[in-house]
C-alpha cells in the first residue's frame, strides 16, 4: 500500500504530534522526520518511536531565508511529500511555499480569519466571543491566511481562562488535524497510484 511520507515541524510540547503518531497506523501517511527549531520537548514523542528528529536551531542562522532553506533541505532529504506545522512557532520564508506549494498544513487555535497570530486563545477571551474553535489550513505567504480545509467550533464557557479554553481547543485539534492530514495523504496516494 502506498504511504505518503510527511514531515512534522514543532516548537513545543508536541501534543498534536503525539496524536498524529498515535493514529498513523490507521492512515496512509507515515511520519518520516520531525523537525524543530529548538530542543523542543515534543521531540521525545518521535524519539520514543524511533522516528528521526532534526533540530535546525533558529539561532544558528542570519536570516529567515537561510533558516527556511535549511528546514526545506531536511524535509527533502527525508523524501517528504507533505509538511505539517504542529505548533511550529517560526514563520517560514516564501521559499518554503514555493518548494512545497499547496503541501504545507497548519493547525490554528481559532476560527480563522478571526484571531490570527500567536495569541489566538487569549485574543478570543479578550474579545468576549462565545464561540471560538480550530482551523486547519494550507500555508501561504501571509500568516494564518491560507485556504481553510476544516474548522470545528469550540464554545467559550463563562468561567474559561486561557488554560482551560486552550485545553478544550486542543482536544478538538487532536481529532481534527490527523483526519485532515489523512484525507490529503489519501488523495496523494490515489494520485500516485493512478500515475503508475
Ligand atoms: C496548538 O494549540 C496549535 O493550534 C498551535 O500551537 C499549539 C501546539 O500545541 N499552532 P502542541 O505543541 O501540539 O501541544
Short mmCIF file of C-alpha atoms and ligand atoms in Angstrom, two decimals:
data_model
loop_
_atom_site.label_atom_id
_atom_site.label_comp_id
_atom_site.label_asym_id
_atom_site.label_seq_id
_atom_site.Cartn_x
_atom_site.Cartn_y
_atom_site.Cartn_z
CA UNK A 1 0.00 0.00 0.00
CA UNK A 2 1.27 3.46 -0.89
CA UNK A 3 2.10 5.54 2.19
CA UNK A 4 2.82 9.25 1.99
CA UNK A 5 5.94 10.36 3.92
CA UNK A 6 5.30 13.51 5.93
CA UNK A 7 7.46 15.93 7.93
CA UNK A 8 6.05 17.32 11.18
CA UNK A 9 7.52 20.63 12.40
CA UNK A 10 7.20 21.54 16.07
CA UNK A 11 8.50 24.03 18.62
CA UNK A 12 6.87 22.93 21.85
CA UNK A 13 5.35 20.05 23.74
CA UNK A 14 4.07 18.29 20.63
CA UNK A 15 0.68 17.04 21.78
CA UNK A 16 -0.57 17.27 18.18
CA UNK A 17 2.47 15.33 17.01
CA UNK A 18 1.70 12.68 19.62
CA UNK A 19 -1.82 12.23 18.23
CA UNK A 20 -0.64 12.25 14.61
CA UNK A 21 1.71 9.41 15.56
CA UNK A 22 -0.88 7.57 17.65
CA UNK A 23 -3.25 7.05 14.71
CA UNK A 24 -0.61 6.76 11.97
CA UNK A 25 -1.24 3.02 11.56
CA UNK A 26 -4.88 3.68 10.63
CA UNK A 27 -3.97 6.01 7.76
CA UNK A 28 -1.86 6.32 4.64
CA UNK A 29 0.67 8.80 5.99
CA UNK A 30 3.94 7.97 7.68
CA UNK A 31 5.92 10.46 9.78
CA UNK A 32 9.36 10.30 8.17
CA UNK A 33 11.02 13.05 10.22
CA UNK A 34 10.18 15.52 12.99
CA UNK A 35 11.93 18.88 12.72
CA UNK A 36 12.17 21.53 15.44
CA UNK A 37 13.69 25.00 15.63
CA UNK A 38 14.92 24.31 19.17
CA UNK A 39 15.33 21.40 21.60
CA UNK A 40 11.55 21.02 21.85
CA UNK A 41 10.23 18.58 24.50
CA UNK A 42 7.81 17.17 21.91
CA UNK A 43 10.71 15.59 20.04
CA UNK A 44 10.61 12.82 22.64
CA UNK A 45 7.36 11.52 21.08
CA UNK A 46 9.29 10.86 17.88
CA UNK A 47 12.38 9.51 19.62
CA UNK A 48 10.22 7.04 21.59
CA UNK A 49 9.09 5.55 18.29
CA UNK A 50 12.50 5.59 16.64
CA UNK A 51 11.48 8.31 14.18
CA UNK A 52 14.33 10.58 13.04
CA UNK A 53 14.42 14.03 14.61
CA UNK A 54 16.29 17.04 13.27
CA UNK A 55 16.88 20.23 15.22
CA UNK A 56 17.51 23.23 12.98
CA UNK A 57 18.29 25.92 15.57
CA UNK A 58 16.81 29.28 14.62
CA UNK A 59 19.70 30.97 16.43
CA UNK A 60 22.26 29.41 14.06
CA UNK A 61 21.05 31.42 11.07
CA UNK A 62 21.47 35.01 9.96
CA UNK A 63 18.02 35.39 8.47
CA UNK A 64 14.66 33.74 7.86
CA UNK A 65 15.52 32.73 4.30
CA UNK A 66 18.62 30.73 5.24
CA UNK A 67 16.83 29.10 8.21
CA UNK A 68 13.94 28.16 5.92
CA UNK A 69 16.25 26.76 3.27
CA UNK A 70 17.89 24.50 5.88
CA UNK A 71 14.48 23.27 7.08
CA UNK A 72 13.39 22.59 3.49
CA UNK A 73 16.59 20.67 2.81
CA UNK A 74 15.81 18.35 5.74
CA UNK A 75 12.23 17.87 4.54
CA UNK A 76 13.53 16.88 1.11
CA UNK A 77 16.32 14.72 2.50
CA UNK A 78 13.64 12.50 4.06
CA UNK A 79 11.58 12.48 0.86
CA UNK A 80 8.54 14.10 2.46
CA UNK A 81 5.58 14.95 0.26
CA UNK A 82 3.53 16.75 2.89
CA UNK A 83 4.65 19.23 5.57
CA UNK A 84 2.67 19.56 8.79
CA UNK A 85 3.15 22.55 11.11
CA UNK A 86 2.06 21.36 14.55
CA UNK A 87 2.84 24.20 16.93
CA UNK A 88 5.82 25.40 14.88
CA UNK A 89 6.45 28.93 16.12
CA UNK A 90 8.59 30.21 13.24
CA UNK A 91 7.28 31.85 10.10
CA UNK A 92 8.76 30.15 7.06
CA UNK A 93 10.15 32.33 4.26
CA UNK A 94 8.42 32.30 0.85
CA UNK A 95 10.98 29.82 -0.48
CA UNK A 96 9.20 27.09 1.55
CA UNK A 97 5.85 27.92 -0.02
CA UNK A 98 7.50 27.75 -3.45
CA UNK A 99 9.21 24.42 -2.76
CA UNK A 100 6.15 22.74 -1.21
CA UNK A 101 3.34 24.61 -2.91
CA UNK A 102 -0.08 23.53 -1.62
CA UNK A 103 1.50 20.86 0.58
CA UNK A 104 2.08 22.69 3.87
CA UNK A 105 -0.66 22.44 6.53
CA UNK A 106 -1.08 24.32 9.78
CA UNK A 107 -3.41 23.96 12.76
CA UNK A 108 -4.54 27.17 14.42
CA UNK A 109 -6.49 27.58 17.69
CA UNK A 110 -9.29 29.87 16.46
CA UNK A 111 -11.89 30.09 13.73
CA UNK A 112 -9.78 31.94 11.16
CA UNK A 113 -9.93 34.62 9.88
CA UNK A 114 -10.79 35.55 13.48
CA UNK A 115 -7.79 35.85 15.82
CA UNK A 116 -4.73 35.11 13.67
CA UNK A 117 -1.29 35.23 15.29
CA UNK A 118 0.42 33.70 18.28
CA UNK A 119 -2.18 34.65 20.95
CA UNK A 120 -5.40 33.38 19.41
CA UNK A 121 -6.81 31.88 22.61
CA UNK A 122 -6.13 34.98 24.73
CA UNK A 123 -7.45 37.23 21.96
CA UNK A 124 -10.72 35.29 21.75
CA UNK A 125 -11.18 35.60 25.53
CA UNK A 126 -10.40 39.33 25.44
CA UNK A 127 -12.94 39.82 22.65
CA UNK A 128 -15.59 38.03 24.78
CA UNK A 129 -16.79 35.87 21.89
CA UNK A 130 -18.99 32.96 22.89
CA UNK A 131 -17.57 30.64 20.25
CA UNK A 132 -14.04 30.06 19.01
CA UNK A 133 -12.54 26.89 17.59
CA UNK A 134 -9.90 25.18 15.48
CA UNK A 135 -8.85 25.76 11.89
CA UNK A 136 -6.70 23.56 9.67
CA UNK A 137 -5.49 25.46 6.64
CA UNK A 138 -2.94 25.48 3.85
CA UNK A 139 0.05 27.71 4.48
CA UNK A 140 0.58 30.68 2.17
CA UNK A 141 2.97 33.61 2.48
CA UNK A 142 0.62 35.68 4.60
CA UNK A 143 0.47 34.28 8.14
CA UNK A 144 -2.70 32.33 9.09
CA UNK A 145 -4.37 33.37 5.83
CA UNK A 146 -4.26 30.29 3.57
CA UNK A 147 -7.23 28.36 2.21
CA UNK A 148 -9.25 26.76 5.01
CA UNK A 149 -9.52 22.97 4.85
CA UNK A 150 -11.54 22.30 8.02
CA UNK A 151 -12.98 24.13 11.01
CA UNK A 152 -14.66 22.99 14.21
CA UNK A 153 -16.30 25.30 16.72
CA UNK A 154 -15.48 25.26 20.45
CA UNK A 155 -17.76 27.12 22.88
CA UNK A 156 -16.22 29.64 25.27
CA UNK A 157 -17.59 28.92 28.75
CA UNK A 158 -18.30 31.62 31.35
CA UNK A 159 -15.51 30.55 33.69
CA UNK A 160 -12.89 29.93 31.00
CA UNK A 161 -9.36 31.16 31.32
CA UNK A 162 -6.74 30.70 28.60
CA UNK A 163 -5.50 27.41 30.04
CA UNK A 164 -8.94 25.80 30.27
CA UNK A 165 -10.09 27.07 26.88
CA UNK A 166 -6.86 26.03 25.17
CA UNK A 167 -7.14 22.54 26.69
CA UNK A 168 -10.63 22.10 25.19
CA UNK A 169 -9.44 23.52 21.85
CA UNK A 170 -6.58 21.04 21.86
CA UNK A 171 -8.95 18.10 22.37
CA UNK A 172 -10.57 19.13 19.10
CA UNK A 173 -7.21 19.68 17.36
CA UNK A 174 -6.15 16.17 18.30
CA UNK A 175 -9.17 14.70 16.48
CA UNK A 176 -9.33 17.05 13.54
CA UNK A 177 -5.70 17.50 12.48
CA UNK A 178 -4.86 13.81 11.92
CA UNK A 179 -8.12 13.41 9.98
CA UNK A 180 -7.27 16.25 7.59
CA UNK A 181 -3.69 15.01 7.17
CA UNK A 182 -5.06 11.54 6.46
CA UNK A 183 -7.51 12.75 3.84
CA UNK A 184 -4.80 14.67 1.97
CA UNK A 185 -2.43 11.72 2.20
CA UNK A 186 -5.22 9.51 0.84
CA UNK A 187 -5.66 11.82 -2.15
CA UNK A 188 -1.90 11.97 -2.82
CA UNK A 189 -1.66 8.18 -2.57
CA UNK A 190 -4.55 7.72 -5.00
CA UNK A 191 -2.98 10.20 -7.44
CA UNK A 192 0.30 8.36 -7.21
CA UNK A 193 -1.48 5.01 -7.74
CA UNK A 194 -3.26 6.42 -10.78
CA UNK A 195 0.03 7.65 -12.23
CA UNK A 196 1.71 4.24 -12.03
C1 LIG B 1 -1.69 24.23 19.18
O1 LIG B 1 -2.68 24.75 20.00
C2 LIG B 1 -1.79 24.78 17.78
O2 LIG B 1 -3.07 25.19 17.44
C3 LIG B 1 -0.88 25.97 17.82
O3 LIG B 1 0.18 25.60 18.67
C4 LIG B 1 -0.29 24.64 19.62
C5 LIG B 1 0.68 23.48 19.61
O4 LIG B 1 0.44 22.59 20.67
N1 LIG B 1 -0.46 26.31 16.47
P1 LIG B 1 1.25 21.22 20.80
O5 LIG B 1 2.73 21.56 20.82
O6 LIG B 1 0.89 20.36 19.64
O7 LIG B 1 0.78 20.64 22.10
#
